[in-house]
CSV table of C-alpha atoms in Angstrom, one decimal:
chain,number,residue,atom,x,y,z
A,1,UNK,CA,146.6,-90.1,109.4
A,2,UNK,CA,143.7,-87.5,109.9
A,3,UNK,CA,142.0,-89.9,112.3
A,4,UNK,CA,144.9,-89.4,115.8
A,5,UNK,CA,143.7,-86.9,117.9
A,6,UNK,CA,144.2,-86.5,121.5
A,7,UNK,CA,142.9,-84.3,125.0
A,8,UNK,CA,145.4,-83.0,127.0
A,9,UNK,CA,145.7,-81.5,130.5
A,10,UNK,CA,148.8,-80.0,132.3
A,11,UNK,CA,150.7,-77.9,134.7
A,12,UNK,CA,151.3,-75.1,132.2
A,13,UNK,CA,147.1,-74.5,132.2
A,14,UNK,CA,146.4,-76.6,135.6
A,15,UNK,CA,147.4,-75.6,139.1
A,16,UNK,CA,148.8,-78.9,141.0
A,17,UNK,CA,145.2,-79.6,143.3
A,18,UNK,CA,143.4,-79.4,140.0
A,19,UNK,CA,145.6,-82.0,138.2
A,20,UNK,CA,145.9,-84.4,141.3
A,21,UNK,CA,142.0,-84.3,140.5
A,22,UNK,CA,142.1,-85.9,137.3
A,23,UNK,CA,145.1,-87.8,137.7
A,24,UNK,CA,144.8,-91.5,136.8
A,25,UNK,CA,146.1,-94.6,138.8
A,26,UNK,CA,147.1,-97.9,136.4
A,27,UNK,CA,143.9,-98.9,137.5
A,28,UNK,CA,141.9,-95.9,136.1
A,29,UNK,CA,144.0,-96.2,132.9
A,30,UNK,CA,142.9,-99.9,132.7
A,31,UNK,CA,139.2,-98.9,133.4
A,32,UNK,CA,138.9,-96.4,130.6
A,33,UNK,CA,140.5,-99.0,128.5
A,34,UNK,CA,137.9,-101.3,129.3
A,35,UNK,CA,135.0,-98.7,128.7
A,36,UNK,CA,136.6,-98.0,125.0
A,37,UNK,CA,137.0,-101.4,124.2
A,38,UNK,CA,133.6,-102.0,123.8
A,39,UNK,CA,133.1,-98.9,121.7
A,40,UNK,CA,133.1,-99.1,117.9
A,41,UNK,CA,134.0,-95.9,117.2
A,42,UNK,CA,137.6,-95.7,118.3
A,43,UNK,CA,140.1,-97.9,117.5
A,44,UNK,CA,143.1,-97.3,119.3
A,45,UNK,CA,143.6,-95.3,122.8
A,46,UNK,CA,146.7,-94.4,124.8
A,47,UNK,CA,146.0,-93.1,128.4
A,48,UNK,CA,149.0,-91.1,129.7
A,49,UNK,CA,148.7,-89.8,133.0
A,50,UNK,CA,151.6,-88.2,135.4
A,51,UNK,CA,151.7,-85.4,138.0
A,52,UNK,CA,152.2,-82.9,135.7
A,53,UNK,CA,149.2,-84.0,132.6
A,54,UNK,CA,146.3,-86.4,132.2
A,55,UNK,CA,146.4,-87.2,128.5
A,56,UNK,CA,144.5,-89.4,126.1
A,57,UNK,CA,145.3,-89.8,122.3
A,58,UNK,CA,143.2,-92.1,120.2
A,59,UNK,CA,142.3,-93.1,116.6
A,60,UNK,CA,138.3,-92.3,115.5
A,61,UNK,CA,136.6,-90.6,112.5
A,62,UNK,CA,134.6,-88.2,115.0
A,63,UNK,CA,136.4,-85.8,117.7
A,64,UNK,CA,135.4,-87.7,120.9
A,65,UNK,CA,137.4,-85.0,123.4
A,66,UNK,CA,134.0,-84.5,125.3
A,67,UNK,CA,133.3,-87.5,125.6
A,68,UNK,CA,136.5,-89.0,126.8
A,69,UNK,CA,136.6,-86.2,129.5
A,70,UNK,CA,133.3,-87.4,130.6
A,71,UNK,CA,134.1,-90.9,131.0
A,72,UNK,CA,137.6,-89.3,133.3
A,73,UNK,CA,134.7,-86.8,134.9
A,74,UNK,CA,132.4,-89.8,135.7
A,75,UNK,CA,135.4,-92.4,137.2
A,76,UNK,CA,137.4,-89.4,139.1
A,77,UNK,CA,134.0,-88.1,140.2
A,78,UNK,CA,134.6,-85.1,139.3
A,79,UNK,CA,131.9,-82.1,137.3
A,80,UNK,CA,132.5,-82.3,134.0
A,81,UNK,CA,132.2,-78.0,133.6
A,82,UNK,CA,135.1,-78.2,135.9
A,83,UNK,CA,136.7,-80.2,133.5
A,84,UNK,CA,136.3,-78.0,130.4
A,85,UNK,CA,137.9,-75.3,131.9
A,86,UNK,CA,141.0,-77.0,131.8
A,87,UNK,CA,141.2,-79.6,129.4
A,88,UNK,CA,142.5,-79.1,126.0
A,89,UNK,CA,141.2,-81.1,122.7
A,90,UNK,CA,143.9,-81.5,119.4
A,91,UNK,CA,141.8,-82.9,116.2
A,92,UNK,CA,145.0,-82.1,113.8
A,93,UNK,CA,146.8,-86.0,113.8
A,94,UNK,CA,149.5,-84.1,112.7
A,95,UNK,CA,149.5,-81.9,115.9
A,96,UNK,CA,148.9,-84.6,118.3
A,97,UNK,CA,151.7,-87.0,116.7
A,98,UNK,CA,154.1,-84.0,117.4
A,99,UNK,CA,152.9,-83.3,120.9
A,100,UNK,CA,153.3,-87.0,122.0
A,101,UNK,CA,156.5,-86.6,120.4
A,102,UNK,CA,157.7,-83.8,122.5
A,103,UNK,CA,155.2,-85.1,126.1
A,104,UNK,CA,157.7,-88.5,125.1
A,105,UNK,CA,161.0,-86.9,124.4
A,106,UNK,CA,160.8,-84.4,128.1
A,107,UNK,CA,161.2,-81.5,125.8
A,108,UNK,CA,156.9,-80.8,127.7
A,109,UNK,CA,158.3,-81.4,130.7
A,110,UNK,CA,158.2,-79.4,133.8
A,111,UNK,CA,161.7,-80.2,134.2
A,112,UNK,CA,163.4,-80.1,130.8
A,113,UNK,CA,164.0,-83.5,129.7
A,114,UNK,CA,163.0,-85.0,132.4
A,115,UNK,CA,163.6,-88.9,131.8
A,116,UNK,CA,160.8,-90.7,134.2
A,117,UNK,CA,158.7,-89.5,131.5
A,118,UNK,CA,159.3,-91.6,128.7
A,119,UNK,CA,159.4,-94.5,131.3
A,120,UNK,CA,155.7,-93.4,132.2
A,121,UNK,CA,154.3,-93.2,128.1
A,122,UNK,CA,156.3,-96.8,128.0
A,123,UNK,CA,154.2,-97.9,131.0
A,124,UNK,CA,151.0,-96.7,129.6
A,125,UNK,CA,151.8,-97.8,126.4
A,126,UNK,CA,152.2,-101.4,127.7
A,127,UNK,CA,148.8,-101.3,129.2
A,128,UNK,CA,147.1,-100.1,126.0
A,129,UNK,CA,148.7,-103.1,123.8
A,130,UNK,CA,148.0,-105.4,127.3
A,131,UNK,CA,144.1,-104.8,126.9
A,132,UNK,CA,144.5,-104.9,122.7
A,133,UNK,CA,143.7,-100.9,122.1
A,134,UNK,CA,147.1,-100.3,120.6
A,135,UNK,CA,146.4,-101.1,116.8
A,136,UNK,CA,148.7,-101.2,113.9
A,137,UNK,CA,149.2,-97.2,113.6
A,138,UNK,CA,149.9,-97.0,117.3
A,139,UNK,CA,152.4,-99.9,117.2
A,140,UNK,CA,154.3,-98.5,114.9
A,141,UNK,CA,154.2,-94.7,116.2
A,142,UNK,CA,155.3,-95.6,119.5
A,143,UNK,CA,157.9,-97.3,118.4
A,144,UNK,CA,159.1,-94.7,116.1
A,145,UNK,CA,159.2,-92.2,119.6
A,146,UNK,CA,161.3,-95.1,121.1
A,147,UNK,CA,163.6,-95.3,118.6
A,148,UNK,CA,164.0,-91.3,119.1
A,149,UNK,CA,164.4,-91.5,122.2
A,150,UNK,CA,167.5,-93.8,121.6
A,151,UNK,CA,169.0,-91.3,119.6
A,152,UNK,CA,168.5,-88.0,121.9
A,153,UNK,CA,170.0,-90.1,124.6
A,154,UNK,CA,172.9,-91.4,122.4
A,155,UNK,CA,173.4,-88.1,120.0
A,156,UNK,CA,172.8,-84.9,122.4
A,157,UNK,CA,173.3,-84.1,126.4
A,158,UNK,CA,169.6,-83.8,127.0
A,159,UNK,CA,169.2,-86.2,129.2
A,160,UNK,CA,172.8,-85.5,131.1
A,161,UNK,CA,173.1,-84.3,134.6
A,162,UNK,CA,169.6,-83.5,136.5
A,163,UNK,CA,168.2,-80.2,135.9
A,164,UNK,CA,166.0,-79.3,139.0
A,165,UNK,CA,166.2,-78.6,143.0
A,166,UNK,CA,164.7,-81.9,143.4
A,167,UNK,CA,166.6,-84.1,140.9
A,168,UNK,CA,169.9,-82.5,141.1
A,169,UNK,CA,169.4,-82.7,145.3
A,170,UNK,CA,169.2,-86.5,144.9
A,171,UNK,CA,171.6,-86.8,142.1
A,172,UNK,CA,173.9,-85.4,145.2
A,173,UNK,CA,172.7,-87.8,147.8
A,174,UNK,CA,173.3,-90.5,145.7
A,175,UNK,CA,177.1,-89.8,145.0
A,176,UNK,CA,177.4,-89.2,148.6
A,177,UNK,CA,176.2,-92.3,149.9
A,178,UNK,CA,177.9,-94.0,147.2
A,179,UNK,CA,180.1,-95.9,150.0
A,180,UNK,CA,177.6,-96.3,152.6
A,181,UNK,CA,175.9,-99.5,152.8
A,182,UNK,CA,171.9,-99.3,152.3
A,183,UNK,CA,172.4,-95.7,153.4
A,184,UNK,CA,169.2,-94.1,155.3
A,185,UNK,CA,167.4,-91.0,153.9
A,186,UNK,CA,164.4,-88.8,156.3
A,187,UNK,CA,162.6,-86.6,153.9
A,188,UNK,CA,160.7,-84.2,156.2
A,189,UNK,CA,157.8,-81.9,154.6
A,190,UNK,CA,156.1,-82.8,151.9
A,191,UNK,CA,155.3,-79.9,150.0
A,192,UNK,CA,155.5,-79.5,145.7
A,193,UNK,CA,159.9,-80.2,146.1
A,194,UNK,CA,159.8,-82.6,148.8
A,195,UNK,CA,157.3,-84.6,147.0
A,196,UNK,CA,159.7,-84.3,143.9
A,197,UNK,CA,162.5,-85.4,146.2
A,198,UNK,CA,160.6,-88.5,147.2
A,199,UNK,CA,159.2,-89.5,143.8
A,200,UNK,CA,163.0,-88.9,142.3
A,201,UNK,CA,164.4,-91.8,145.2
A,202,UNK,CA,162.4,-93.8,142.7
A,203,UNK,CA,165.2,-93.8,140.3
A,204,UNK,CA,168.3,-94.6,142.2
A,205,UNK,CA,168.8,-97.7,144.3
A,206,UNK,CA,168.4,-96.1,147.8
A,207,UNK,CA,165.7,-98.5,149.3
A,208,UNK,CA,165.4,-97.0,153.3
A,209,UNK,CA,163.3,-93.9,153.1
A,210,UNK,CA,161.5,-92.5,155.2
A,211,UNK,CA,158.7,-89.5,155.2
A,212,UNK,CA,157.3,-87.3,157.5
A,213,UNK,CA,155.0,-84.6,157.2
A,214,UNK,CA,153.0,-82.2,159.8
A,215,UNK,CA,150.3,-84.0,158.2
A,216,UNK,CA,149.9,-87.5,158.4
A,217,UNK,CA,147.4,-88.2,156.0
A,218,UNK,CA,150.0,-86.4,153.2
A,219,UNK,CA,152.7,-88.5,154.1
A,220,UNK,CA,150.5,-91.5,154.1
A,221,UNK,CA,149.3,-90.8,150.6
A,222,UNK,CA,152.7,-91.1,149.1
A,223,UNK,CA,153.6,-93.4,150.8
A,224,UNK,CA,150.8,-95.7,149.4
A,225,UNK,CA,151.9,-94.6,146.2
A,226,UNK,CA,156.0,-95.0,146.6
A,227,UNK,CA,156.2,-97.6,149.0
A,228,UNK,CA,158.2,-95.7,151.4
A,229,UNK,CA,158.0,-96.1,155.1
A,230,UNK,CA,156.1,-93.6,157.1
A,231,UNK,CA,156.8,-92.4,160.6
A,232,UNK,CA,154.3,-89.6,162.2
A,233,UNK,CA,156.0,-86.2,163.0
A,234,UNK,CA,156.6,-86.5,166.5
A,235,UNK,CA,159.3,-89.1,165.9
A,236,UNK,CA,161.2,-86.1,164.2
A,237,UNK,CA,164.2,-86.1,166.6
A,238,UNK,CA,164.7,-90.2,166.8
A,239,UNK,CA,164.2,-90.7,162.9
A,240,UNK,CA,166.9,-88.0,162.3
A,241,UNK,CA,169.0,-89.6,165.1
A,242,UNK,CA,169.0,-92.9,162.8
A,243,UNK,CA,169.4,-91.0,158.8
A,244,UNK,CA,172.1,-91.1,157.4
A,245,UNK,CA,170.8,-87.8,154.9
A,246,UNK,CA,168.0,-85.8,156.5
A,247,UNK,CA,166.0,-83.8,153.1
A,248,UNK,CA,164.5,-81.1,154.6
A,249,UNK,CA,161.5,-78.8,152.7
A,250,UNK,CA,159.9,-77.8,155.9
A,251,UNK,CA,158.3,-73.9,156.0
A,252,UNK,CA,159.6,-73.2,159.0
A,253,UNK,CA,162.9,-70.7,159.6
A,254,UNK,CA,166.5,-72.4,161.2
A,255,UNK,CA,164.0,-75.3,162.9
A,256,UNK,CA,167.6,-77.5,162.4
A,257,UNK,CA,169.8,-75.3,164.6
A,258,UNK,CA,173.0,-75.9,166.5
A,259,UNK,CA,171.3,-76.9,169.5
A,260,UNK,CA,169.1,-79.6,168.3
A,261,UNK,CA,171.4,-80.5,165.8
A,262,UNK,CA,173.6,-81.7,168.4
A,263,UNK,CA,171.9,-83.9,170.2
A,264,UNK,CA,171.6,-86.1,167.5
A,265,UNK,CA,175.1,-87.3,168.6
A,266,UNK,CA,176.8,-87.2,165.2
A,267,UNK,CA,179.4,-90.3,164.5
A,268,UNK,CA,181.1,-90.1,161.4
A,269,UNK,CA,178.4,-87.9,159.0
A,270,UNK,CA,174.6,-86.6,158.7
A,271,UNK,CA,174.3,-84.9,155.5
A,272,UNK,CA,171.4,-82.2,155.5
A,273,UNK,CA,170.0,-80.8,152.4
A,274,UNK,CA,167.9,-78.2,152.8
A,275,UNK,CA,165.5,-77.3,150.0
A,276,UNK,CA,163.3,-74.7,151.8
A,277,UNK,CA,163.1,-71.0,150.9
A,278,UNK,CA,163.9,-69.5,154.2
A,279,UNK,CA,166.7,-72.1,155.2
A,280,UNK,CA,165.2,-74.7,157.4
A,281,UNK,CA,168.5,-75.6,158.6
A,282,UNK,CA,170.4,-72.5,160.4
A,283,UNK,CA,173.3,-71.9,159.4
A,284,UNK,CA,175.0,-72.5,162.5
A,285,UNK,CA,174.6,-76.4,161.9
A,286,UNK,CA,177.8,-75.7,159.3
A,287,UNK,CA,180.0,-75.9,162.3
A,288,UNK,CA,179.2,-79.2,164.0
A,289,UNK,CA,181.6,-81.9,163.3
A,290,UNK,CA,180.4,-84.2,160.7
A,291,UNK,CA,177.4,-82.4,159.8
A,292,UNK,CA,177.3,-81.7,155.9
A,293,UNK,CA,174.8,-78.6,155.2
A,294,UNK,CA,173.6,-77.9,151.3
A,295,UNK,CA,171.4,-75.5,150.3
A,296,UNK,CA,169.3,-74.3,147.7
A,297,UNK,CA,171.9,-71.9,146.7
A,298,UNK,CA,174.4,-75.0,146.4
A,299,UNK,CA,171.9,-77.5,144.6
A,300,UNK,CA,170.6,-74.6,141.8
A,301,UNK,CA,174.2,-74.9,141.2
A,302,UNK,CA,174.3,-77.7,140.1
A,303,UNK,CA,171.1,-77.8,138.0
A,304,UNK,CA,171.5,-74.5,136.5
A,305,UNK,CA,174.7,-76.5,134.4
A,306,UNK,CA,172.4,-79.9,133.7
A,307,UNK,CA,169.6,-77.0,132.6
A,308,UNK,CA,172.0,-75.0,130.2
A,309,UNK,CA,173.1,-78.4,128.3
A,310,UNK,CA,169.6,-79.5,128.4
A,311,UNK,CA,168.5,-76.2,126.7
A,312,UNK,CA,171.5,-75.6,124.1
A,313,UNK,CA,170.6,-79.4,123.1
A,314,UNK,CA,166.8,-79.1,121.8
A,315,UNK,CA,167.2,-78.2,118.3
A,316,UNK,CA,168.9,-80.9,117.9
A,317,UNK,CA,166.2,-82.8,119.7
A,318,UNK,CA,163.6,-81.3,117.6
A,319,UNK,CA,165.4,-81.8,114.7
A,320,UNK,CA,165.9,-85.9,115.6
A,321,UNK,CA,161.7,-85.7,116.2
A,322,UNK,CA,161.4,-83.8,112.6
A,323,UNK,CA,163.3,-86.3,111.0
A,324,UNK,CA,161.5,-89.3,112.8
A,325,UNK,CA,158.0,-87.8,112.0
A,326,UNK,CA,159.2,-87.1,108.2
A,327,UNK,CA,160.1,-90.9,108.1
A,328,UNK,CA,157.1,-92.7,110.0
A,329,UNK,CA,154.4,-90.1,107.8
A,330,UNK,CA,156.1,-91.5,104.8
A,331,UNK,CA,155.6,-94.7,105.8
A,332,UNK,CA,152.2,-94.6,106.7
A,333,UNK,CA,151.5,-92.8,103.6
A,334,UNK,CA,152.5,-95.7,101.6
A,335,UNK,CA,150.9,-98.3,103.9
A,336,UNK,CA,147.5,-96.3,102.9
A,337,UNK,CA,148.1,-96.3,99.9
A,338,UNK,CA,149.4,-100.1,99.5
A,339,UNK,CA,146.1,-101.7,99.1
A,340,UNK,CA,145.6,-99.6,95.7
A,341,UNK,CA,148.7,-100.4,94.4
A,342,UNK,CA,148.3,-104.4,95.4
A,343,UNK,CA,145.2,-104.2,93.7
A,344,UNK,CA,146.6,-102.8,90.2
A,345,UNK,CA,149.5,-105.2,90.1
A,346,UNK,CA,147.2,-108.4,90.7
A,347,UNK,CA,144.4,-106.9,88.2
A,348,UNK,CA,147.0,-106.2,85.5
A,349,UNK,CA,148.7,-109.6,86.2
A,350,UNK,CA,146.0,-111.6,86.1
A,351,UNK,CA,145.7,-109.5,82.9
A,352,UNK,CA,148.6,-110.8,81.8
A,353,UNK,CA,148.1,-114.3,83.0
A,354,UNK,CA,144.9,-114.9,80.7
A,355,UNK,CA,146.6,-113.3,77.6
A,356,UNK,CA,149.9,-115.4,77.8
A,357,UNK,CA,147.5,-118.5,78.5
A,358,UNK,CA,145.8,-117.8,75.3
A,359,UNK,CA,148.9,-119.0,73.4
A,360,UNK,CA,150.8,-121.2,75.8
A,361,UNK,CA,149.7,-124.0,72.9
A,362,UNK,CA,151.6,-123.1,70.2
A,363,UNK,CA,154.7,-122.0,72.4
A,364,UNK,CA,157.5,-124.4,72.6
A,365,UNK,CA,158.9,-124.5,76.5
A,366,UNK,CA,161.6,-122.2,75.8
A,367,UNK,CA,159.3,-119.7,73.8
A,368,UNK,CA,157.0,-119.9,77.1
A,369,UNK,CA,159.8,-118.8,79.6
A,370,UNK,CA,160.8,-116.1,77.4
A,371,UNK,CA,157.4,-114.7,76.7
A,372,UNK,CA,157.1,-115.2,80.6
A,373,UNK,CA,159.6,-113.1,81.6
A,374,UNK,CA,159.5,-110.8,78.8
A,375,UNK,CA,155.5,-109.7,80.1
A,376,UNK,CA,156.7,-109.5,83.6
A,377,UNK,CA,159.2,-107.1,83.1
A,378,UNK,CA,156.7,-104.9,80.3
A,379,UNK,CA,153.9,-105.2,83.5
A,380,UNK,CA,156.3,-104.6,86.2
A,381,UNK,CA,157.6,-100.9,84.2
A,382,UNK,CA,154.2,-100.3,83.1
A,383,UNK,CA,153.1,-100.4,87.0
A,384,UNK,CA,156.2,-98.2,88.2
A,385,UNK,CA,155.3,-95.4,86.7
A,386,UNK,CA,151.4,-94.5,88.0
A,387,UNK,CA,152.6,-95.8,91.9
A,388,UNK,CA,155.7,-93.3,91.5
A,389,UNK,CA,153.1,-90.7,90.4
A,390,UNK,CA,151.0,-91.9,93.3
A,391,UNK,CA,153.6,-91.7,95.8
A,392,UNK,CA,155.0,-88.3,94.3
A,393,UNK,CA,151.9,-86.3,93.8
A,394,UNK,CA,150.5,-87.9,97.7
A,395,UNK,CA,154.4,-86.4,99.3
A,396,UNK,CA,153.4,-83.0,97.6
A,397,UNK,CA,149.7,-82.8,97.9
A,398,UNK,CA,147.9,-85.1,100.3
A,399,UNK,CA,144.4,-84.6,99.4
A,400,UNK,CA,145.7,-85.0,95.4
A,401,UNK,CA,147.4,-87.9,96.0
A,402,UNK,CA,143.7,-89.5,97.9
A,403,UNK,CA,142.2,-88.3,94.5
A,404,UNK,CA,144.5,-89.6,92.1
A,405,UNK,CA,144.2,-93.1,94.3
A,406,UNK,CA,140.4,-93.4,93.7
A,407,UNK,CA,140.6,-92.6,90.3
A,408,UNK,CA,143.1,-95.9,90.0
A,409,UNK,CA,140.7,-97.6,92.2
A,410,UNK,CA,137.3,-96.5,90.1
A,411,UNK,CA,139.5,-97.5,86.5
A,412,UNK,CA,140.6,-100.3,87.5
A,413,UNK,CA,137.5,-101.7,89.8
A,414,UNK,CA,140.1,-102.8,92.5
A,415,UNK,CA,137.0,-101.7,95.3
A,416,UNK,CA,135.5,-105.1,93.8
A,417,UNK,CA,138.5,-107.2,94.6
């Protein structure tokens, strides 16, 4: 379908305060929707937008990448000749089907198959078909990427174990407060991995979390984005009194030490995980009673396995996208083609109608019947073999196959019907 293109923006080309520029709420989504709906010349439009990219794919005869990162410019307020510095514009449908493909699948991913993202391009996908931009094509590409998806998760260990600081950091919280009942986590600092941290609570069913950050209006911010309670950093000492896990990504050297650690009067356990680079939690805090230190050392760990499955699994993974692209192509192929061949069977039937009808008086009943079925098999062969020549020539050569279709449609005047 030479029509799918797309515009694409992410962290391999963008540096994070860039991207948080252009990032798009639901609501932003919703609003370029709107704009677009009203536009003749697209027809479809899926808006996906994450930390990591701001994406749009659509379906239009002309390349409207400039214009769609206007209309982002414009609602993000934004100068658009920042904008073309970072953006990136795919005309080939081909390559754009295999990049959403591969944004879908995790395999784009900053963390290697990381799974919120096919959530996300479900999410926006749901809001393209909720304000009617999702046409037949997309429909039935998106849910060719679901079905995909299915199989990675079923067939290959992609998506097993979690494969970064962040993920594999809450992957441990979670088994450790397995037993505790609506455990409470602090996450303090709220640079690049604590954010992570916080956006990967999302996915388990820890509900009591709380963020702090030196700077209020940080914390604040995703906050209004998580839902997350906030607490302002000078209630350090008494939120960490009350957490059950303390995450810890703060820049500063040993700032949990022995002696502080202390005096936070430790019952049965406070589990610290400390994901700064120097330690943030001194070492020292090892030997208090009930106090369960990990580091980064000891969470890398545990990713580095997740990662090395993750890795050895992507040809497979490619190979399941291959084969899913091979099939919905195919498909579509025939669908464009379907119209022509519709057209030849009804021209030649009615053909056939208006000849048999010519003699139907001087048939007997059973003479009809025969003579009926006898022309609908002759049509039905005589039919098979220019739409197997059609659907052979278009799997070899594209642009032949288009020819060889209009010169069915032009001998056979089915533009007229």
């Amino acid at each position: 379908m030479k029509d799918f293109k797309a515009v694409k923006l992410s962290y391999k080309n963008t540096p994070l305060e860039v991207r948080g520029q252009f990032s798009l709420s639901q609501q932003d989504c919703e609003s370029l929707l709107k704009v677009y709906q009203n536009d003749e010349r697209v027809n479809e439009l899926l808006l996906v937008s994450t930390c990591n990219r701001t994406e749009a794919y659509y379906m239009a005869e002309e390349d409207l990448s400039k214009d769609i990162i206007k209309e982002i410019c414009t609602l993000k307020e934004v100068e658009e000749d920042k904008a073309y510095n970072y953006f990136e514009s795919m005309s080939s449908s081909s390559d754009a089907q295999m990049h959403l493909f591969r944004v879908s699948m995790g395999l784009e991913a900053q963390v290697v198959g990381d799974i919120q993202i096919s959530s996300q391009v479900k999410r926006a996908y749901q809001w393209t078909a909720d304000h009617e931009m999702a046409g037949q094509y997309l429909h039935r590409l998106m849910h060719t990427i679901f079905n995909a998806n299915k199989r990675v998760q079923i067939e290959t260990e992609f998506r097993d174990g979690a494969a970064s600081v962040s993920y594999a950091a809450v992957e441990m919280i979670d088994e450790i407060t397995s037993d505790v009942s609506n455990p409470k986590i602090l996450v303090v600092g709220l640079g690049e991995i604590g954010t992570d941290a916080v956006r990967n609570l999302q996915n388990t069913e820890i509900t009591d979390v709380t963020i702090m950050n030196r700077t209020l209006s940080v914390a604040e911010e995703l906050a209004e984005e998580t839902g997350y309670q906030v607490r302002d950093f000078s209630e350090l000492w008494k939120a960490a009194k009350e957490a059950d896990v303390i995450i810890s990504s703060l820049p500063i050297a040993d700032y949990f030490n022995a002696d502080n650690v202390k005096s936070l009067d430790i019952l049965a356990f406070k589990c610290f995980m400390d994901l700064s680079v120097p330690r943030s939690v001194a070492v020292d805090v090892e030997k208090i009673p009930g106090a369960l230190v990990y580091t980064v050392d000891d969470i890398n760990a545990r990713a580095s396995k997740a990662l090395e499955k993750r890795l050895n699994s992507i040809p497979k993974v490619e190979a399941i996208i291959e084969s899913a692209l091979t099939e919905f192509n195919k498909r579509t192929q025939e669908m464009e083609y379907s119209p022509i061949i519709k057209g030849l069977k009804s021209t030649l039937e009615d053909i056939r109608c208006r000849e048999v009808q010519k003699y139907e008086k001087e048939l007997s009943s059973k003479e009809k019947k025969n003579i009926d079925k006898i022309t609908k098999n002759l049509l039905n062969k005589i039919v098979k073999i220019p739409v197997l020549q059609l659907k052979t020539t278009s799997n070899i050569d594209k642009k032949e196959g288009q020819k060889m279709g209009k010169i069915i449609s032009d001998l056979f005047d089915l533009d007229k019907q």
